mmCIF file of C-alpha atoms in Angstrom:
data_model
loop_
_atom_site.group_PDB
_atom_site.id
_atom_site.type_symbol
_atom_site.label_atom_id
_atom_site.label_comp_id
_atom_site.label_asym_id
_atom_site.label_seq_id
_atom_site.Cartn_x
_atom_site.Cartn_y
_atom_site.Cartn_z
ATOM 1 C CA UNK A 1 11.514 -2.496 -20.054
ATOM 2 C CA UNK A 2 9.509 -3.755 -17.111
ATOM 3 C CA UNK A 3 11.215 -5.089 -14.044
ATOM 4 C CA UNK A 4 10.095 -8.649 -13.472
ATOM 5 C CA UNK A 5 10.943 -10.388 -10.209
ATOM 6 C CA UNK A 6 12.472 -13.862 -10.269
ATOM 7 C CA UNK A 7 9.293 -15.612 -9.096
ATOM 8 C CA UNK A 8 8.425 -15.139 -12.739
ATOM 9 C CA UNK A 9 10.144 -18.383 -13.650
ATOM 10 C CA UNK A 10 6.596 -19.652 -14.282
ATOM 11 C CA UNK A 11 3.901 -18.118 -16.384
ATOM 12 C CA UNK A 12 0.200 -18.731 -16.674
ATOM 13 C CA UNK A 13 -2.032 -18.716 -19.735
ATOM 14 C CA UNK A 14 -3.409 -15.306 -18.801
ATOM 15 C CA UNK A 15 -2.385 -12.832 -16.098
ATOM 16 C CA UNK A 16 -3.239 -9.385 -14.789
ATOM 17 C CA UNK A 17 -2.117 -6.344 -16.686
ATOM 18 C CA UNK A 18 0.651 -4.459 -14.918
ATOM 19 C CA UNK A 19 -1.628 -1.557 -13.912
ATOM 20 C CA UNK A 20 -5.002 -2.995 -13.449
ATOM 21 C CA UNK A 21 -7.666 -5.479 -12.867
ATOM 22 C CA UNK A 22 -7.872 -6.524 -16.508
ATOM 23 C CA UNK A 23 -6.232 -9.759 -17.566
ATOM 24 C CA UNK A 24 -4.096 -10.078 -20.640
ATOM 25 C CA UNK A 25 -2.742 -13.048 -22.631
ATOM 26 C CA UNK A 26 0.592 -14.502 -21.455
ATOM 27 C CA UNK A 27 1.169 -18.049 -22.742
ATOM 28 C CA UNK A 28 -2.210 -17.948 -24.480
ATOM 29 C CA UNK A 29 -2.462 -15.601 -27.529
ATOM 30 C CA UNK A 30 -5.918 -14.394 -26.537
ATOM 31 C CA UNK A 31 -8.056 -14.024 -23.473
ATOM 32 C CA UNK A 32 -11.178 -16.134 -24.017
ATOM 33 C CA UNK A 33 -14.451 -14.242 -24.267
ATOM 34 C CA UNK A 34 -17.906 -15.031 -25.450
ATOM 35 C CA UNK A 35 -17.430 -12.409 -28.191
ATOM 36 C CA UNK A 36 -14.253 -14.020 -29.682
ATOM 37 C CA UNK A 37 -15.932 -17.485 -29.521
ATOM 38 C CA UNK A 38 -13.449 -18.915 -27.011
ATOM 39 C CA UNK A 39 -16.006 -19.186 -24.181
ATOM 40 C CA UNK A 40 -18.837 -21.543 -25.059
ATOM 41 C CA UNK A 41 -21.193 -24.042 -23.431
ATOM 42 C CA UNK A 42 -23.016 -21.382 -21.359
ATOM 43 C CA UNK A 43 -19.774 -20.085 -19.901
ATOM 44 C CA UNK A 44 -18.382 -23.516 -18.938
ATOM 45 C CA UNK A 45 -15.837 -24.137 -21.746
ATOM 46 C CA UNK A 46 -12.743 -21.997 -22.227
ATOM 47 C CA UNK A 47 -10.475 -22.451 -25.209
ATOM 48 C CA UNK A 48 -6.959 -21.057 -25.097
ATOM 49 C CA UNK A 49 -4.883 -20.712 -28.320
ATOM 50 C CA UNK A 50 -1.227 -21.009 -27.262
ATOM 51 C CA UNK A 51 1.811 -19.139 -28.338
ATOM 52 C CA UNK A 52 4.089 -21.075 -30.681
ATOM 53 C CA UNK A 53 7.744 -21.260 -30.149
ATOM 54 C CA UNK A 54 7.778 -20.778 -26.347
ATOM 55 C CA UNK A 55 10.786 -22.574 -24.906
ATOM 56 C CA UNK A 56 11.156 -24.081 -21.367
ATOM 57 C CA UNK A 57 14.212 -23.317 -19.173
ATOM 58 C CA UNK A 58 15.044 -27.029 -19.563
ATOM 59 C CA UNK A 59 14.657 -26.911 -23.399
ATOM 60 C CA UNK A 60 11.844 -28.121 -25.560
ATOM 61 C CA UNK A 61 8.767 -26.209 -26.749
ATOM 62 C CA UNK A 62 5.688 -25.645 -24.669
ATOM 63 C CA UNK A 63 2.589 -27.366 -26.063
ATOM 64 C CA UNK A 64 -1.008 -27.915 -25.024
ATOM 65 C CA UNK A 65 0.199 -31.233 -23.571
ATOM 66 C CA UNK A 66 2.311 -29.398 -21.035
ATOM 67 C CA UNK A 67 -0.693 -27.267 -20.043
ATOM 68 C CA UNK A 68 -2.818 -30.445 -19.493
ATOM 69 C CA UNK A 69 0.061 -32.003 -17.544
ATOM 70 C CA UNK A 70 0.432 -28.940 -15.331
ATOM 71 C CA UNK A 71 -3.281 -28.951 -14.346
ATOM 72 C CA UNK A 72 -3.221 -32.676 -13.716
ATOM 73 C CA UNK A 73 -0.052 -32.316 -11.642
ATOM 74 C CA UNK A 74 -1.513 -29.651 -9.344
ATOM 75 C CA UNK A 75 -4.636 -31.680 -8.709
ATOM 76 C CA UNK A 76 -2.804 -35.019 -8.329
ATOM 77 C CA UNK A 77 -0.265 -33.637 -5.830
ATOM 78 C CA UNK A 78 -3.019 -31.645 -4.083
ATOM 79 C CA UNK A 79 -0.432 -29.571 -2.210
ATOM 80 C CA UNK A 80 -1.229 -26.101 -3.368
ATOM 81 C CA UNK A 81 -3.690 -24.102 -1.279
ATOM 82 C CA UNK A 82 -6.011 -23.818 -4.275
ATOM 83 C CA UNK A 83 -5.495 -27.344 -5.654
ATOM 84 C CA UNK A 84 -8.792 -28.647 -4.399
ATOM 85 C CA UNK A 85 -10.594 -25.640 -5.779
ATOM 86 C CA UNK A 86 -8.931 -26.219 -9.150
ATOM 87 C CA UNK A 87 -9.771 -29.948 -9.014
ATOM 88 C CA UNK A 88 -13.338 -29.156 -8.117
ATOM 89 C CA UNK A 89 -13.759 -26.445 -10.771
ATOM 90 C CA UNK A 90 -12.231 -28.297 -13.733
ATOM 91 C CA UNK A 91 -14.333 -31.078 -15.191
ATOM 92 C CA UNK A 92 -12.320 -31.779 -18.344
ATOM 93 C CA UNK A 93 -9.054 -30.724 -19.945
ATOM 94 C CA UNK A 94 -8.796 -31.456 -23.662
ATOM 95 C CA UNK A 95 -5.703 -31.124 -25.852
ATOM 96 C CA UNK A 96 -7.323 -29.993 -29.106
ATOM 97 C CA UNK A 97 -3.970 -29.823 -30.918
ATOM 98 C CA UNK A 98 -0.364 -28.806 -30.081
ATOM 99 C CA UNK A 99 -1.334 -25.141 -29.643
ATOM 100 C CA UNK A 100 -4.923 -25.281 -28.362
ATOM 101 C CA UNK A 101 -6.169 -26.344 -24.910
ATOM 102 C CA UNK A 102 -9.847 -26.557 -23.998
ATOM 103 C CA UNK A 103 -10.915 -26.524 -20.362
ATOM 104 C CA UNK A 104 -14.453 -27.263 -19.225
ATOM 105 C CA UNK A 105 -15.659 -26.369 -15.765
ATOM 106 C CA UNK A 106 -18.202 -28.219 -13.682
ATOM 107 C CA UNK A 107 -20.586 -25.300 -13.709
ATOM 108 C CA UNK A 108 -20.512 -21.674 -14.883
ATOM 109 C CA UNK A 109 -17.716 -20.014 -12.881
ATOM 110 C CA UNK A 110 -17.569 -16.246 -13.547
ATOM 111 C CA UNK A 111 -14.218 -15.921 -11.759
ATOM 112 C CA UNK A 112 -12.477 -18.791 -13.567
ATOM 113 C CA UNK A 113 -10.463 -16.563 -15.876
ATOM 114 C CA UNK A 114 -9.572 -13.950 -13.268
ATOM 115 C CA UNK A 115 -8.825 -16.202 -10.302
ATOM 116 C CA UNK A 116 -8.224 -19.784 -11.242
ATOM 117 C CA UNK A 117 -6.263 -19.577 -14.468
ATOM 118 C CA UNK A 118 -3.846 -16.866 -13.267
ATOM 119 C CA UNK A 119 -3.132 -18.642 -9.949
ATOM 120 C CA UNK A 120 0.506 -19.356 -9.193
ATOM 121 C CA UNK A 121 -0.361 -23.051 -9.000
ATOM 122 C CA UNK A 122 -1.060 -23.103 -12.680
ATOM 123 C CA UNK A 123 2.317 -21.798 -13.857
ATOM 124 C CA UNK A 124 2.963 -24.001 -16.842
ATOM 125 C CA UNK A 125 5.785 -26.635 -16.369
ATOM 126 C CA UNK A 126 7.617 -28.858 -18.784
ATOM 127 C CA UNK A 127 6.072 -32.292 -18.634
ATOM 128 C CA UNK A 128 9.264 -33.809 -20.014
ATOM 129 C CA UNK A 129 11.480 -32.178 -17.342
ATOM 130 C CA UNK A 130 9.202 -33.107 -14.456
ATOM 131 C CA UNK A 131 8.690 -36.709 -15.603
ATOM 132 C CA UNK A 132 12.434 -37.115 -16.252
ATOM 133 C CA UNK A 133 13.202 -35.967 -12.717
ATOM 134 C CA UNK A 134 10.963 -37.834 -10.312
ATOM 135 C CA UNK A 135 7.536 -37.312 -11.872
ATOM 136 C CA UNK A 136 4.310 -36.689 -9.932
ATOM 137 C CA UNK A 137 3.288 -38.582 -6.857
ATOM 138 C CA UNK A 138 -0.105 -38.131 -5.135
ATOM 139 C CA UNK A 139 0.280 -35.888 -2.084
ATOM 140 C CA UNK A 140 4.082 -35.520 -2.399
ATOM 141 C CA UNK A 141 6.367 -32.723 -3.479
ATOM 142 C CA UNK A 142 8.898 -33.456 -6.273
ATOM 143 C CA UNK A 143 12.373 -32.652 -4.869
ATOM 144 C CA UNK A 144 13.828 -31.783 -8.237
ATOM 145 C CA UNK A 145 11.038 -29.286 -8.908
ATOM 146 C CA UNK A 146 11.595 -27.739 -5.467
ATOM 147 C CA UNK A 147 15.213 -26.952 -6.451
ATOM 148 C CA UNK A 148 15.026 -26.264 -10.182
ATOM 149 C CA UNK A 149 12.814 -24.377 -12.620
ATOM 150 C CA UNK A 150 11.160 -25.938 -15.595
ATOM 151 C CA UNK A 151 8.983 -23.006 -16.655
ATOM 152 C CA UNK A 152 8.815 -20.546 -19.509
ATOM 153 C CA UNK A 153 9.406 -17.319 -17.581
ATOM 154 C CA UNK A 154 12.113 -14.680 -18.135
ATOM 155 C CA UNK A 155 14.294 -16.060 -15.350
ATOM 156 C CA UNK A 156 15.464 -19.484 -14.324
ATOM 157 C CA UNK A 157 16.961 -20.676 -11.039
ATOM 158 C CA UNK A 158 20.710 -20.865 -11.728
ATOM 159 C CA UNK A 159 21.932 -21.585 -8.229
ATOM 160 C CA UNK A 160 20.319 -22.119 -4.824
ATOM 161 C CA UNK A 161 22.175 -22.625 -1.550
ATOM 162 C CA UNK A 162 19.373 -23.159 0.900
ATOM 163 C CA UNK A 163 19.504 -20.690 3.774
ATOM 164 C CA UNK A 164 22.368 -18.791 2.127
ATOM 165 C CA UNK A 165 21.804 -17.384 -1.306
ATOM 166 C CA UNK A 166 19.940 -17.712 -4.555
ATOM 167 C CA UNK A 167 20.910 -16.747 -8.109
ATOM 168 C CA UNK A 168 18.553 -16.176 -11.053
ATOM 169 C CA UNK A 169 19.743 -15.983 -14.630
ATOM 170 C CA UNK A 170 18.033 -14.662 -17.716
ATOM 171 C CA UNK A 171 16.258 -17.259 -19.844
ATOM 172 C CA UNK A 172 18.042 -16.645 -23.136
ATOM 173 C CA UNK A 173 15.208 -18.091 -25.232
ATOM 174 C CA UNK A 174 12.447 -16.158 -23.507
ATOM 175 C CA UNK A 175 9.520 -15.548 -25.912
ATOM 176 C CA UNK A 176 9.064 -11.886 -24.980
ATOM 177 C CA UNK A 177 12.610 -10.532 -24.351
ATOM 178 C CA UNK A 178 11.616 -6.844 -24.780
ATOM 179 C CA UNK A 179 9.464 -6.986 -21.686
ATOM 180 C CA UNK A 180 12.216 -8.144 -19.313
ATOM 181 C CA UNK A 181 14.341 -5.942 -17.005
ATOM 182 C CA UNK A 182 17.904 -6.727 -15.992
ATOM 183 C CA UNK A 183 18.605 -9.860 -14.002
ATOM 184 C CA UNK A 184 18.033 -9.107 -10.320
ATOM 185 C CA UNK A 185 21.025 -9.103 -8.000
ATOM 186 C CA UNK A 186 21.856 -12.166 -5.988
ATOM 187 C CA UNK A 187 19.955 -12.071 -2.697
#
């Protein structure tokens, strides 16, 4: 089993393989390529088929709507270092169905799959959890999100005493339990 650090409360559609420069599917079931027909429109449209049955820490199943919400949240808040790059790069986000998201860029962007999509800013969040706990305001952090996790990753934030200690617990309904190491010690 791989050791995964607790910042893996949030996962992206694709991410880097453990040993190398290649990306692999995470919340998507395939990495889009021209060959598999998931990159079209002269390299500007990327379609991501999503895993079914992925559960958020806060409950509920991840759908394409949560992916669209996450992208919109990052660009609306405009707080992440790469938010303006993401906002500039993405022209349209389309929910095709519950398990398919289609993202069109403003121009061909060769690094879109290897730099934008795996960025920490695009760790997929539960729309329901965020909207039930303060929502999204332009240029402002959500205080609930700052102290809780609403992702799909192998760990969730169980307890946080600012300046003192933090405890992560195993996400019991994690979609890929065989890839997770033991829960890290409190630190």
